[in-house]
Structures are given as structure tokens and as C-alpha cells.
Coordinates of C-alpha atoms and ligand atoms in Angstrom, one line a residue:
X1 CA -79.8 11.8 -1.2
X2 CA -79.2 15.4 -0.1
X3 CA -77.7 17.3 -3.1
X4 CA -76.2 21.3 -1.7
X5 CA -73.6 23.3 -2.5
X6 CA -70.7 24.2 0.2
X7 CA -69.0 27.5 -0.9
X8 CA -65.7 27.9 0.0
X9 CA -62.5 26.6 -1.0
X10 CA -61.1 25.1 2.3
X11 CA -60.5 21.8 3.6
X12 CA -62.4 22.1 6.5
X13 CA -64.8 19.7 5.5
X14 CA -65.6 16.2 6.4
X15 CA -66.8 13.7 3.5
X16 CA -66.3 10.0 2.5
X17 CA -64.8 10.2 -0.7
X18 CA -63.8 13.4 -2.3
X19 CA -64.0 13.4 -5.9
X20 CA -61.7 15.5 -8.3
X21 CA -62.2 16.4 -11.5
X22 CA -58.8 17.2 -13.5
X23 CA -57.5 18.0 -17.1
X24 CA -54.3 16.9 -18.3
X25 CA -53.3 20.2 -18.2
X26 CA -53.7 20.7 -14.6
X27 CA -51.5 18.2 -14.0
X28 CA -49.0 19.0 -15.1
X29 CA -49.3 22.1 -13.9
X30 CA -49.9 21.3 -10.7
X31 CA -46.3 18.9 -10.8
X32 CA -44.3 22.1 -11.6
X33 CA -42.8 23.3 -8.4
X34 CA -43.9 26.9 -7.2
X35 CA -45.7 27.3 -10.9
X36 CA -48.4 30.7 -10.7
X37 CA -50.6 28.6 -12.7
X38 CA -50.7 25.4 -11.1
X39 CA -54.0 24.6 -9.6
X40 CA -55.3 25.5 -6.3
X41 CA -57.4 22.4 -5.8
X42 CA -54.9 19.9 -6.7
X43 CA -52.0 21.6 -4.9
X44 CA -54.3 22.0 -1.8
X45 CA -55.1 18.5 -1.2
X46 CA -51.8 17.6 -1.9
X47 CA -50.5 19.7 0.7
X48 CA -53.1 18.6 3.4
X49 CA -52.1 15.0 2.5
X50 CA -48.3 15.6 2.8
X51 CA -47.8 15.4 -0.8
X52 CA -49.1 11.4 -1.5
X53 CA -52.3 12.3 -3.9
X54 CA -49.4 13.7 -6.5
X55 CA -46.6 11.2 -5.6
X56 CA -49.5 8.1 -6.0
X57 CA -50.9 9.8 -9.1
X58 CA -47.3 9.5 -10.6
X59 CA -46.6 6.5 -9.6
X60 CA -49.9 5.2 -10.8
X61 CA -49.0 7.2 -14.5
X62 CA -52.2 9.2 -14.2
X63 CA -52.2 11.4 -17.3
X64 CA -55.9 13.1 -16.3
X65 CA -56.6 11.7 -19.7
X66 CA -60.4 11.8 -20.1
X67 CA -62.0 8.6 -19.5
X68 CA -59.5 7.9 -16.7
X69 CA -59.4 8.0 -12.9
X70 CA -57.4 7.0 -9.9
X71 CA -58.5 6.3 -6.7
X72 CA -56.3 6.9 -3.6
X73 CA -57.2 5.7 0.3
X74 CA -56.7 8.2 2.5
X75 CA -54.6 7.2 5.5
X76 CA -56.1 7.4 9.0
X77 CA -59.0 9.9 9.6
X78 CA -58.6 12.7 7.7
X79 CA -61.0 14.9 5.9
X80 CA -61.9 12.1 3.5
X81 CA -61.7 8.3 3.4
X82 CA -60.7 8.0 -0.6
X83 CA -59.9 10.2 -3.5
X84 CA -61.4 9.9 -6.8
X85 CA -59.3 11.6 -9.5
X86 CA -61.4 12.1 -12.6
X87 CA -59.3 12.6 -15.5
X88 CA -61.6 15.6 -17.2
X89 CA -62.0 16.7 -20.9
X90 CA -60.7 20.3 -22.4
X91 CA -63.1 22.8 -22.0
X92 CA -64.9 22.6 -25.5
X93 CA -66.0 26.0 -27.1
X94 CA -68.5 24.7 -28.8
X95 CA -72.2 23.6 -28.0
X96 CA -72.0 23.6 -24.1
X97 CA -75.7 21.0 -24.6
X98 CA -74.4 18.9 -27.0
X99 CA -74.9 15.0 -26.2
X100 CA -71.0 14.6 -25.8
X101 CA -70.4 17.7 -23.6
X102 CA -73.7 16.6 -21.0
X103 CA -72.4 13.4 -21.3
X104 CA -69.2 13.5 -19.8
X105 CA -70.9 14.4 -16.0
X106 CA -73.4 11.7 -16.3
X107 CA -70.6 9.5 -16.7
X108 CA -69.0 11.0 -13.7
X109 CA -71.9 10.4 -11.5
X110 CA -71.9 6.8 -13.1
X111 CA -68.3 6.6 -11.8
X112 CA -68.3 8.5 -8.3
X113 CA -71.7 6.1 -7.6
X114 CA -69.9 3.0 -9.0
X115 CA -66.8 3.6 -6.4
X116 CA -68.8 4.4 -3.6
X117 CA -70.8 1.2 -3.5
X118 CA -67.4 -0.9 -4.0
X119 CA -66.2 0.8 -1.0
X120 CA -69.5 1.4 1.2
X121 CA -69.0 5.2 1.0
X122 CA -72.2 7.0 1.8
X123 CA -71.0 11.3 1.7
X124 CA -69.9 12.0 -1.4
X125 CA -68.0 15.6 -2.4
X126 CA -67.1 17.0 -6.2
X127 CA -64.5 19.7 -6.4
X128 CA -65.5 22.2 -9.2
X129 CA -63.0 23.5 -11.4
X130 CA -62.8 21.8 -14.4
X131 CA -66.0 21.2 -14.5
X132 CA -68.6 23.6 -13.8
X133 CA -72.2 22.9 -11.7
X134 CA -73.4 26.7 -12.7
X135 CA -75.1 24.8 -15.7
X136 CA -78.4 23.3 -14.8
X137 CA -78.5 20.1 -17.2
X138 CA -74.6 19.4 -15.9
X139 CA -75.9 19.2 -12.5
X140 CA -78.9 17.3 -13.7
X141 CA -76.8 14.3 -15.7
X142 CA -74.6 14.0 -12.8
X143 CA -77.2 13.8 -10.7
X144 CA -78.8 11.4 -13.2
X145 CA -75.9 9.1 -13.8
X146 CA -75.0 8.7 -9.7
X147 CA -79.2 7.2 -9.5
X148 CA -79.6 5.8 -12.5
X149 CA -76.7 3.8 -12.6
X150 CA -77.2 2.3 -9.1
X151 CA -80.4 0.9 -10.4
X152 CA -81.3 -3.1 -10.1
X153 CA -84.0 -4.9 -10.7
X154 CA -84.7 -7.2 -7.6
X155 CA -88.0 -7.8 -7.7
X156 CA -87.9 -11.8 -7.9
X157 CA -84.4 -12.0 -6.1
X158 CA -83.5 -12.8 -2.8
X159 CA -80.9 -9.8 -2.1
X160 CA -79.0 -10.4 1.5
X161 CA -76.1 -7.6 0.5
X162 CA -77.1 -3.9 -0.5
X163 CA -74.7 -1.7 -0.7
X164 CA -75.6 1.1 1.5
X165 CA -77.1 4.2 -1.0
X166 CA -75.2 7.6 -1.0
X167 CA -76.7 10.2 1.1
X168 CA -75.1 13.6 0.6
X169 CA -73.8 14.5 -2.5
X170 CA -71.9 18.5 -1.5
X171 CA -70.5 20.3 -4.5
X172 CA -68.1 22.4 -3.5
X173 CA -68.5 25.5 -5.7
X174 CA -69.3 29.6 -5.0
X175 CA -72.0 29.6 -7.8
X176 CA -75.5 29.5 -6.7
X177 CA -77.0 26.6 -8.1
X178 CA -80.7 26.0 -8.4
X179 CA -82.7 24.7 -5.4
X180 CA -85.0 23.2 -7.7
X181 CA -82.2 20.8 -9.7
X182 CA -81.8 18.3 -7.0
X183 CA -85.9 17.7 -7.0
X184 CA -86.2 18.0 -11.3
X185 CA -83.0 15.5 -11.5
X186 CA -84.6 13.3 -8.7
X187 CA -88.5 12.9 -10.4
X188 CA -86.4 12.4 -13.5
X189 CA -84.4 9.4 -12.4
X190 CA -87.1 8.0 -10.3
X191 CA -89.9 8.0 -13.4
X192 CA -87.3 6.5 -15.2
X193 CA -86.7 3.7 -13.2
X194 CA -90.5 3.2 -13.1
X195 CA -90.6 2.6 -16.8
X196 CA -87.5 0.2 -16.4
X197 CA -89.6 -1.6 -13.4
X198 CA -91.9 -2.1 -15.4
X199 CA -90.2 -3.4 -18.3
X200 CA -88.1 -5.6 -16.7
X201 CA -91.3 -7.4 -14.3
X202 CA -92.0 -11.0 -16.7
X203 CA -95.3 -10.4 -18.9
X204 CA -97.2 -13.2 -17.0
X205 CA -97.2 -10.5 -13.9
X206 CA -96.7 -7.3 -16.5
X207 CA -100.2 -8.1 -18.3
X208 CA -102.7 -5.0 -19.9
X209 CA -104.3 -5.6 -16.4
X210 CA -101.4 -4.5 -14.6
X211 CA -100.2 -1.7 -16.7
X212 CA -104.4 -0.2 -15.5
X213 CA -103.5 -0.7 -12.0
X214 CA -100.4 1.0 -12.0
X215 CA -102.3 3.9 -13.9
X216 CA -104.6 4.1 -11.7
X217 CA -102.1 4.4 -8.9
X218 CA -100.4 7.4 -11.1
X219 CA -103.3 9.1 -11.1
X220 CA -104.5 9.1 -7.7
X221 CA -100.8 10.0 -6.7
X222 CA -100.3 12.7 -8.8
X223 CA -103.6 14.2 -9.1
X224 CA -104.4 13.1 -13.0
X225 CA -107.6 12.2 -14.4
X226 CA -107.6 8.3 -16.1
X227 CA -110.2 6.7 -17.9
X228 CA -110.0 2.9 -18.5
X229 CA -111.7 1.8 -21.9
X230 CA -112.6 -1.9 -21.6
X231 CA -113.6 -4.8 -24.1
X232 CA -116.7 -3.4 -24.1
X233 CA -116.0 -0.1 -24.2
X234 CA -113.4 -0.7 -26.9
X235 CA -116.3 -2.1 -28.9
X236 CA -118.3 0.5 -28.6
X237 CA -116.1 2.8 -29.9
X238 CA -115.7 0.4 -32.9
X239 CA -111.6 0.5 -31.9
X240 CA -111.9 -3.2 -33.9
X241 CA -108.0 -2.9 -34.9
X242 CA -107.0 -3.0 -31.0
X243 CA -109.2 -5.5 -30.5
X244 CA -108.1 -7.8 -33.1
X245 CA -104.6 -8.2 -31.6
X246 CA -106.1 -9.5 -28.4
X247 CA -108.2 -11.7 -29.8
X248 CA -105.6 -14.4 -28.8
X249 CA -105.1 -13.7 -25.5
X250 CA -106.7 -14.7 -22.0
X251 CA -105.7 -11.0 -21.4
X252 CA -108.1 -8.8 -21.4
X253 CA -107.2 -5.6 -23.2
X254 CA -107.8 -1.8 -22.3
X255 CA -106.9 1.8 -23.9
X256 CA -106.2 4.0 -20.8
X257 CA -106.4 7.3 -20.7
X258 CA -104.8 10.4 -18.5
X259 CA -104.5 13.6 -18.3
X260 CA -102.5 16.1 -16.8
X261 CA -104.0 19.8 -16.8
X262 CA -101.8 22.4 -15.6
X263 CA -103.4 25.2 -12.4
X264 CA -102.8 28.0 -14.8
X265 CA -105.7 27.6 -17.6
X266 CA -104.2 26.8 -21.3
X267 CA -104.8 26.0 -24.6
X268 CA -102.1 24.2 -25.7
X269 CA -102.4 20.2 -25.5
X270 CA -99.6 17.5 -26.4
X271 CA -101.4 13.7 -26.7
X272 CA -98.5 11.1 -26.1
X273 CA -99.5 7.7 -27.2
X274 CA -97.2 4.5 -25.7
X275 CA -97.3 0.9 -27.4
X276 CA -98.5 -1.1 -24.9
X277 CA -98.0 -4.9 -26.1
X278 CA -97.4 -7.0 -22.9
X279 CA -95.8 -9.7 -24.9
X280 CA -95.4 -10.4 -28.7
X281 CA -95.2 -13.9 -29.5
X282 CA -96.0 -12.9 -33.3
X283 CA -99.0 -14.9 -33.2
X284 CA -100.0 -17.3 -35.9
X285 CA -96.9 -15.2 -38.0
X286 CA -94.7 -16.8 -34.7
X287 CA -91.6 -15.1 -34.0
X288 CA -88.7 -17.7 -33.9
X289 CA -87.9 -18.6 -30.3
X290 CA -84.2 -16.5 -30.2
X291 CA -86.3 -13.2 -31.0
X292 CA -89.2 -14.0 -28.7
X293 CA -87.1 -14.4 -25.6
X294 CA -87.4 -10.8 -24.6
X295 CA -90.8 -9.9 -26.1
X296 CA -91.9 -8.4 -22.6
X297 CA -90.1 -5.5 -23.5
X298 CA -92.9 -4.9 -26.0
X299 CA -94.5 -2.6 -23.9
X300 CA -91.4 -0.2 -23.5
X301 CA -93.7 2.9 -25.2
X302 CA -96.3 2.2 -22.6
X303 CA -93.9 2.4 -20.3
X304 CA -92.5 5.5 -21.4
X305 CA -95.5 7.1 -21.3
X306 CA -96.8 6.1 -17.9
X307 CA -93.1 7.0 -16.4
X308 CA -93.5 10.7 -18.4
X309 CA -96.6 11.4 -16.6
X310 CA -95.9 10.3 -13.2
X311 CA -92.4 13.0 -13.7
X312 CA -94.9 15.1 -15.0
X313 CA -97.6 15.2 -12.1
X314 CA -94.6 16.1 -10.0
X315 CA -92.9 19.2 -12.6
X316 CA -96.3 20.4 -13.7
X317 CA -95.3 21.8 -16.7
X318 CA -97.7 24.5 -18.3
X319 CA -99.3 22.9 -21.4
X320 CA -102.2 20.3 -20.8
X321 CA -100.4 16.5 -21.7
X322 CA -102.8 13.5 -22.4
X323 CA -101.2 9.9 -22.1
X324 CA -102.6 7.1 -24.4
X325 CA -101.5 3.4 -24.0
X326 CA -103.4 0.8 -26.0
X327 CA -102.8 -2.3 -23.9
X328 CA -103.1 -6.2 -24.6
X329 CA -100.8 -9.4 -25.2
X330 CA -100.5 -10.9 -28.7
X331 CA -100.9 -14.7 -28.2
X332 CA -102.2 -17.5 -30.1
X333 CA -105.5 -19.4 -29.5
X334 CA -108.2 -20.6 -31.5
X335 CA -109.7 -17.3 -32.2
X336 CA -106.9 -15.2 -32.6
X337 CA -106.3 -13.1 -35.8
X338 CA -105.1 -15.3 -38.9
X339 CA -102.8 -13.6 -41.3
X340 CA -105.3 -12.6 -44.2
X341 CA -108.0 -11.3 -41.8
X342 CA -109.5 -8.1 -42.3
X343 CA -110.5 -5.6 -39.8
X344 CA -112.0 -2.2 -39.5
X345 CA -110.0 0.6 -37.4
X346 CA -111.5 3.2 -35.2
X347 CA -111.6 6.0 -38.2
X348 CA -113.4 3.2 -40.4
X349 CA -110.6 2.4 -42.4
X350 CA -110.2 -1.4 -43.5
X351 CA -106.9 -3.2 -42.8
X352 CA -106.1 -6.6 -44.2
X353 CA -103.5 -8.2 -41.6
X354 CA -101.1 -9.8 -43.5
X355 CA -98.2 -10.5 -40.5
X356 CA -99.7 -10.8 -37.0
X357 CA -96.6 -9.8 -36.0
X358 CA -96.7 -6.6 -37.2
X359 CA -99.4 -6.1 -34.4
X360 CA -97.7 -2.7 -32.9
X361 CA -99.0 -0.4 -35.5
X362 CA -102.7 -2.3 -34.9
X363 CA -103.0 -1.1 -31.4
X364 CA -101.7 2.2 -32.0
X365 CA -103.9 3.1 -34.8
X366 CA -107.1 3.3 -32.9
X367 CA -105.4 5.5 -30.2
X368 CA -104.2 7.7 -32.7
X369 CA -107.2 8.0 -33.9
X370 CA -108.6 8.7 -30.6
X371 CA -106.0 11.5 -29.8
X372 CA -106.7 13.2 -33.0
X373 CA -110.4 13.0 -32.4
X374 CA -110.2 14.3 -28.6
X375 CA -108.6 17.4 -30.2
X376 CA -105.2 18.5 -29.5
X377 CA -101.9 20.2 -30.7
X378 CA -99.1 17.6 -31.1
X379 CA -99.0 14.2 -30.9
X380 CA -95.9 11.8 -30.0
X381 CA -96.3 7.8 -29.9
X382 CA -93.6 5.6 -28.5
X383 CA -93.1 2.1 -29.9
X384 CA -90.5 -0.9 -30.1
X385 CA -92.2 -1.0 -33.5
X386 CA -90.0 -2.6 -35.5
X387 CA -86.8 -4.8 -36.3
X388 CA -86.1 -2.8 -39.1
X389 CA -85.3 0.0 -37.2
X390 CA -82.8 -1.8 -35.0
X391 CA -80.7 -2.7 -38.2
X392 CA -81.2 0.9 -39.2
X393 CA -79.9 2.4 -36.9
X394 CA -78.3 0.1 -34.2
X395 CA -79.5 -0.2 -30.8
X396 CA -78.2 3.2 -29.1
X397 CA -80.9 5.6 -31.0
X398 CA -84.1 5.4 -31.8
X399 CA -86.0 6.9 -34.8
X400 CA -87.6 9.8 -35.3
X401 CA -90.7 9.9 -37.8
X402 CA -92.1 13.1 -38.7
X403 CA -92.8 16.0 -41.1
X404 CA -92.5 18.6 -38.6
X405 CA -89.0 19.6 -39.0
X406 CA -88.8 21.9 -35.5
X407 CA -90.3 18.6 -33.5
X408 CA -87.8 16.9 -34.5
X409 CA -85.1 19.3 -34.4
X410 CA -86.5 20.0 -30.8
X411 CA -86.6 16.4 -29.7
X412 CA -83.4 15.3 -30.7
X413 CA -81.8 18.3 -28.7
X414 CA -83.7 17.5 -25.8
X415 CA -82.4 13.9 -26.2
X416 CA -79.0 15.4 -26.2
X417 CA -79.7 17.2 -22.7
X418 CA -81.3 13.6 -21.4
X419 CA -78.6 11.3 -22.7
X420 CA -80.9 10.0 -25.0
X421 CA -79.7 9.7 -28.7
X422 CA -82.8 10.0 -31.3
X423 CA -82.5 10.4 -35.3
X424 CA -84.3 12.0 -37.8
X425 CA -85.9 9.2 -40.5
X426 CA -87.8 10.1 -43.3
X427 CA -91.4 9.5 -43.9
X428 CA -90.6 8.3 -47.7
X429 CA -93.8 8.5 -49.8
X430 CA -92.3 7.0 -52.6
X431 CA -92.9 3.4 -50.2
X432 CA -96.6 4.5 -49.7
X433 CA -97.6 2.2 -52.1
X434 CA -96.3 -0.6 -50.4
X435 CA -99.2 -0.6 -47.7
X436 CA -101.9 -1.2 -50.6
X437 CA -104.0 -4.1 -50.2
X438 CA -106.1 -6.2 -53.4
X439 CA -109.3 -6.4 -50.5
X440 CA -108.8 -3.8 -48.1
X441 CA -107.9 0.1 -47.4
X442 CA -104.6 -0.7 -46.4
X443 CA -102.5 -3.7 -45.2
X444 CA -100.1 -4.2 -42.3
X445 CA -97.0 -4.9 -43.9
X446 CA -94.7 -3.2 -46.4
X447 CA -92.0 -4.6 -48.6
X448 CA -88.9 -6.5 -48.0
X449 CA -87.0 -3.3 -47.0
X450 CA -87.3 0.0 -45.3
X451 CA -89.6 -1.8 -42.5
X452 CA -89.3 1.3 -39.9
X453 CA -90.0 3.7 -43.1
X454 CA -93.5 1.9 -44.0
X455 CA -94.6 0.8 -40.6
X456 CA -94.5 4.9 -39.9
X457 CA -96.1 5.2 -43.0
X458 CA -98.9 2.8 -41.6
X459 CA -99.0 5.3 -38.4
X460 CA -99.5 8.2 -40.7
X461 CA -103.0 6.8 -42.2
X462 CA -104.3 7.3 -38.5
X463 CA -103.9 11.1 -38.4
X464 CA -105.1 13.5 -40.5
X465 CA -103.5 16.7 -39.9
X466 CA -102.5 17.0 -36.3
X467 CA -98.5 18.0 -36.0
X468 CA -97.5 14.3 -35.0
X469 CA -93.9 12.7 -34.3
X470 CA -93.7 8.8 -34.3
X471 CA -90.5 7.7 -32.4
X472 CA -89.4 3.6 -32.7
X473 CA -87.7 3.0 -29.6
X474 CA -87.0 -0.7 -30.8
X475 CA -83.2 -0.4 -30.3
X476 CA -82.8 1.8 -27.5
X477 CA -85.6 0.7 -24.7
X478 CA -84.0 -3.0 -24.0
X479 CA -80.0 -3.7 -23.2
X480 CA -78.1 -6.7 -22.8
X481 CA -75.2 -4.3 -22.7
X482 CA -75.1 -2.1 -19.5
X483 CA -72.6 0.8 -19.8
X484 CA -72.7 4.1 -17.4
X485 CA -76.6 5.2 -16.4
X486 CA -77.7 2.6 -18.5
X487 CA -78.5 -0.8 -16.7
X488 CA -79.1 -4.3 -18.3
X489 CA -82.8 -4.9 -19.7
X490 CA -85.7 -2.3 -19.5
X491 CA -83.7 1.5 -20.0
X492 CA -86.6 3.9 -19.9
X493 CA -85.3 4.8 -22.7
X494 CA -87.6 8.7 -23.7
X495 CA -89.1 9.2 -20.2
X496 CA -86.5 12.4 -19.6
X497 CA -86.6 13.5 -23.4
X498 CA -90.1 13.8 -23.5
X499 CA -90.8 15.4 -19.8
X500 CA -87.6 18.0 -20.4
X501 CA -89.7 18.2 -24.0
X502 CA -92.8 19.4 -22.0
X503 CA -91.1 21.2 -19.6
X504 CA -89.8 23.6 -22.5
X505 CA -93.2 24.1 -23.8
Ligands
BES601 N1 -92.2 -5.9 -31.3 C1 -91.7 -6.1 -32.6 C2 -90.5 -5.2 -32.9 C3 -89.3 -5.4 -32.1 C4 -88.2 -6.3 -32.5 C5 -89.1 -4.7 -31.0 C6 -87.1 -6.4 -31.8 C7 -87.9 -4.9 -30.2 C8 -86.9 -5.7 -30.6 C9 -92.8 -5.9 -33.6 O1 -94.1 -6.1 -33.2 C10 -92.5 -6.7 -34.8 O2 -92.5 -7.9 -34.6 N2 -92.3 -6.2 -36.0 C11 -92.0 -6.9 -37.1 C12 -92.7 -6.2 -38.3 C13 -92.7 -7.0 -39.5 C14 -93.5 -8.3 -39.4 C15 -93.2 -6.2 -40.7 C16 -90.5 -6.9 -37.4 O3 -89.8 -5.9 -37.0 O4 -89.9 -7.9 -37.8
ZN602 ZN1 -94.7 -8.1 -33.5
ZN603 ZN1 -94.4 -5.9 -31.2

């Protein structure tokens, strides 16, 4: 899709559907016979059209009520083949990057790219005025919303009837807009629909083994360095907590490494670790079979992380970033872990396992552990940890673990900017307690309440004192409810959060 700007306010222009952004109060204007104020735009196209966009609109009772459009077909072949009439908020005075006020032009791309598949439109123009493309993360959502919500999954499907994609996207607006938005909003939506590729693809082809490959494949791509640690490997390292959780599995399991180093030579280092469960049946703690059924989504942090650092490789952003994903299916066999087990985690600290189901925060131990040891400035793991946060906070935000107030104050703004709602959560030592074990260090499981609160607790025995963020994804990173940019099953959800996160840095 070409994305440029066409300065100029005449209608000498020839597009498939023309979109046009209006608030209520344009309308109305724009109504009032020989009115000073009423609207250029508007009256324009209503003049070039012999007055039908305002007579339809009327007919139709179009308020321009946000959350509203019309669509007209234009007759014969004039300028444009439809007209999209957007009804547009009031220009807010307050926070310009709040989630709302980003929000409302991702949904507009969700809208114009919704319409011009149902009518096989390909050249696509927005009128400026109400809303303004002089603001980079504006142009970015919409941008973001008119790919992202065009996504499918169709992998396993025998498609016969694509809707043709959009090619040209012209906004017609004097302001100079960035050359490089088009390219940031395009690596943006295209990492994310890595993660939801690989999300969505069934465990039995989405194993550890696979998640390597396509790592491997990042990093030959996009110049990064990876390192695969195998069984062995693992072993060696003595990262016996990961290991344990594969213990059932035919899988084998891996902790891979990349890294991204920018040209100009830094200091500054941010480790992001991704939960990498392929599937989580529970083990020998077995999840019932309603809260199984989408347990491939289990490696939604892995995901995350692999999608960050392909959008990375292409944005090169100036600090060094290092992606860890401990990898390996949680199945049941005849040697896998039994609840009471005992095992010894990569910084030597012994872990009774009392659920096998509370396998997540196994994994990612040891590659905390392993991002504090390689040395480095912040850390941020991505999980679907835990159930607990899902009642905590629904299934539109995840949770955001941390003592570092500015991280999180940071990451939930950049969320805002990415669409992307994230929450502070405490890190409640009061609950700390919960986690002893009679026989070992620590155990895997807390209390009957607070679950998101002690599994981060867990996490926070794994790092000593590197500035470190834990985000549970567990709500967000799977729909069964598509709305807008977001699509049904994996969302790649944190992909854009963390790279615009990086990108600030
Ligand atoms: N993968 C699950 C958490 C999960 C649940 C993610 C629903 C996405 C949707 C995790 O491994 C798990 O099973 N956690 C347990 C922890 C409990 C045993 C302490 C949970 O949340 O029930
Ligand atoms: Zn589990
Ligand atoms: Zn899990």
C-alpha cells in the first residue's frame, strides 16, 4: 500500500472511495445556506455532486455523531466511486496521546478498510479537517487499523475469494507529514501479524522446534545474532526448572537467544524475555477440557518477543535489545513432572512444584536468570501467566508487574499510543509468604487468591536487582471477540508497545 500526501484542496483527483471525516458541528453548518462558517470540504463535494452527499445524509439522519458513518455510491464516473462519511469526535483539549484520542483513527482505518473490501475498492482518499495527519501516532493507528484489521488467518483454509487489498491510501492535507510513517506503521503491523501467525498455527505444527526455526529465519533476515541452547545445553547450564516442564513432552525444548546491536556503539541494554509454552495441557495437575481448548495460545509472550525483534531489525533503534524465549510443550508421559517434585533452578534455588500447571513461571525463571547474569539494564518478560489475571482485570488489559514506577508509567503510555491497554498491579509483599515451601526454597503456587500477584512474586525470586517489568498478557493476547484492528484468536497483543517502547529509548 502506497501511503502520500496530495496537497491541495481541489477535486481534481481520481480515487475509489473518498472518505470524510465530520463533526456534528460541521454539519450542521455545512446545511445552513450561504453560512461563513460552513465547511469547505463538505460544501465542496456537495457541490461537485449536485448537492446528493447532503440531501442522502439527511435523508439517511446522519447526525456526524461519533461512532457513525454513511456511505453514499457515487453515480456514474466521477471523481470517486463511494463516499464514506465518518461521523468525527469534538476536538478534545486534553491529552492529544491518550488511548481514546489515538484510538478514534485506528478505528477509522478499521472502518475505511472494512468498506473497501465489501465493495472491492482498492484507492482509498481521507479528507483532513476534523481530523488532523500532522500527528505522527494518528497517522500510524490509522495506518495500523486499515492492515491490522484486514488480517486472516488462512493458513489451513482453502480461500477461493480475496478481496482485492488496498493499494493507495492519499491524504489529502498541506501539512508535511513524515516520509518515514508509512514504513514505521508498516513493520509495525506486519510484526504484529507475525506474532498472531504464529499464535493462531495449532501446537502440533507450532512446537519449541518451530518457534527455533522461525528465529533463525529472524535473524538471518534482519541481521541479529541467535543462539539455540538445546537439552544438552540446557543441562549444562543446570537451567533444571525449564527442563522439568518438558519432561513430558516428545518435544524437545530450547532457550533461544537474539540480539539486536545497534551501528552506533552503546551501553544501554534491554533483555526481553517471552513465555514460550507451545501448549499447556496442565500436566498431571490437568486443565479441564473447556480451558484447554485454546492452550496453543500459551506461547503468546514468545510470540511477542520474536514479532518485537523482527520490527526491531527493521527500526533499529539505538539501545542494544536481547530477546529470550524459553520454549517447550507441557504434556503428560510417564516421566513428566509430578506435583510434589522438587527441582533446582538456574541460580540454584530449589522449587518444590506443587501445580504443573503453574509451569509458565518454571520456564521463565531460568531465562530470567540468564538475562540478569548476561548483564544488562532492564528487563521485560511477556506471559499468558495466569488465570488470575484474566478475572483481575478482564480480557482487554494486561498487567503490569513492577517496582519501577517510570517503567511502568512509560509502558502504559506507550500502550496508549499502540492501542494496547496495560495496568499497573502491585507486587504485594505482604503475599510473599505464600510461595514458602516445608522442603524446598520456594514453591510454585500461592494461595487461593491474588494468583497474578504471587505468580509475579515467583518471577521476582529470579532477579536480583536488575530494573525488571513482568507484564501477564493472559487476557489480552487471545480473542474470541474481534472488534476494529483486533481479529479473532492470536492479537499480538505488546509487539507495538514494546518496539515504540524501544524506539523512545
Ligand atoms: N497458561 C496458563 C494461564 C492462562 C489461562 C493463560 C487462561 C491464558 C488463558 C497458566 O500456565 C496456568 O495454567 N496458570 C494457572 C496457575 C495456577 C495453577 C496457580 C492458572 O491461572 O490457573
Ligand atoms: Zn499452566
Ligand atoms: Zn501456561
Amino acid at each position: 500500500m502506497r501511503v502520500y500526501a496530495r496537497k491541495g484542496k481541489n477535486l481534481d483527483f481520481s480515487t475509489d472511495l473518498l472518505v470524510i471525516p465530520v463533526t456534528e458541528h460541521q454539519l450542521k453548518q455545512s446545511s445552513k445556506k450561504d453560512s461563513a462558517t460552513r465547511t469547505v470540504t463538505i460544501a465542496k463535494v456537495n457541490q461537485y455532486f449536485d448537492n446528493l452527499p447532503l440531501r442522502e445524509l439527511k435523508r439517511e439522519a446522519f447526525k456526524a455523531k461519533a461512532q457513525t458513518h454513511s456511505l453514499l455510491r457515487t453515480p456514474g464516473d466521477k471523481m470517486c466511486k463511494a463516499i464514506l462519511f465518518v461521523g468525527w469526535p469534538k476536538k478534545e483539549k486534553k491529552d492529544e496521546n491518550s488511548f481514546e484520542a489515538v484510538m478514534h483513527y485506528r478505528k477509522l482505518g478499521a472502518l475505511i478498510s472494512k468498506t473497501a473490501a465489501s465493495l472491492r475498492l482498492k484507492r482509498i482518499t481521507v479528507l483532513e479537517e476534523p481530523c488532523i495527519f500532522n500527528e505522527k501516532e494518528n497517522l500510524i493507528a490509522l495506518i495500523e487499523g486499515l492492515n491490522l484489521s484486514s488480517y486472516r488467518f488462512e493458513k489451513y483454509k482453502k480461500v477461493d475469494d480475496k478481496a482485492p487489498s488496498i493499494t493507495e491510501l492519499a491524504l489529502q492535507t498541506n501539512k508535511s507529514i513524515a516520509k518515514g510513517v508509512a514504513k514505521e506503521a508498516e513493520v509495525l503491523c506486519q510484526a504484529t501479524m507475525l506474532a498472531r501467525d504464529l499464535v493462531n498455527m495449532p501446537a502440533a505444527d507450532c512446537t519449541p522446534s518451530y518457534l527455533v526455526r522461525t528465529a533463525r529465519s529472524l535473524a538471518k533476515k534482519g541481521g541479529l545474532r541467535v543462539q539455540i541452547f538445546d537439552r544438552n545445553r540446557l543441562k549444562k547450564i543446570k537451567a533444571f526448572s525449564l527442563l522439568s516442564v518438558s519432561e513430558g513432552s516428545s518435544e524437545n525444548p530450547y532457550l533461544i537467544k537474539l540480539t539486536y546491536k545497534p551501528k552506533k556503539r552503546t551501553t544501554k541494554v534491554i533483555s526481553l524475555v517471552g513465555k514460550g509454552i507451545t501448549f499447556d495441557s496442565g500436566g498431571y495437575s490437568i486443565k479441564p477440557s473447556s480451558g484447554m481448548m485454546d492452550m496453543k495460545c500459551d506461547m503468546s509472550g514468545a510470540a511477542t518477543v520474536l514479532a518485537t525483534m523482527k520490527a526491531i531489525a527493521e527500526l533499529k533503534p539505538s539501545v542494544e535489545v536481547r530477546a529470550y524465549v524459553p520454549t517447550c510443550e507441557n504434556m503428560i508421559n510417564g516421566k513428566a513432572t509430578r506435583p510434589g517434585d522438587v527441582v533446582k533452578a538456574m541460580n540454584g534455588k530449589t522449587i518444590e512444584i506443587l501445580n504443573t500447571d503453574a509451569e509458565g513461571r518454571l520456564i521463565l525463571a531460568d531465562a530470567l536468570v540468564m538475562a540478569e547474569k548476561d548483564g544488562c539494564d532492564t528487563i521485560l518478560d511477556f506471559a499468558t501467566l495466569t488465570g488470575a489475571c484474566m478475572v483481575a482485570l478482564g480480557d482487554s488489559y494486561a498487567g503490569v508487574f513492577t517496582k519501577e514506577e517510570k517503567l511502568s508509567e512509560q509502558l502504559v503510555k506507550k500502550g496508549a499510543l499502540a492501542g494496547e491497554r496495560l495496568w499497573p498491579m502491585p507486587l504485594a509483599e505482604e503475599y510473599r509468604e505464600q510461595l514458602k515451601s516445608s522442603i524446598a526454597d520456594i514453591k510454585n503456587i500461592g494461595g487461593r487468591f491474588g494468583g497474578a500477584i504471587t505468580a509475579g512474586l515467583f518471577l521476582s525470586e529470579f532477579v536480583k536487582d536488575t530494573p525488571w517489568a513482568h507484564i501477564d498478557i493472559a487476557g489480552p493476547a487471545f480473542t474470541e471477540a474481534p472488534k476494529g484492528h483486533i481479529t479473532k484468536g492470536g492479537v499480538g497483543f505488546g509487539v507495538r508497545t514494546t518496539t515504540k517502547y524501544l524506539l523512545s529509548l
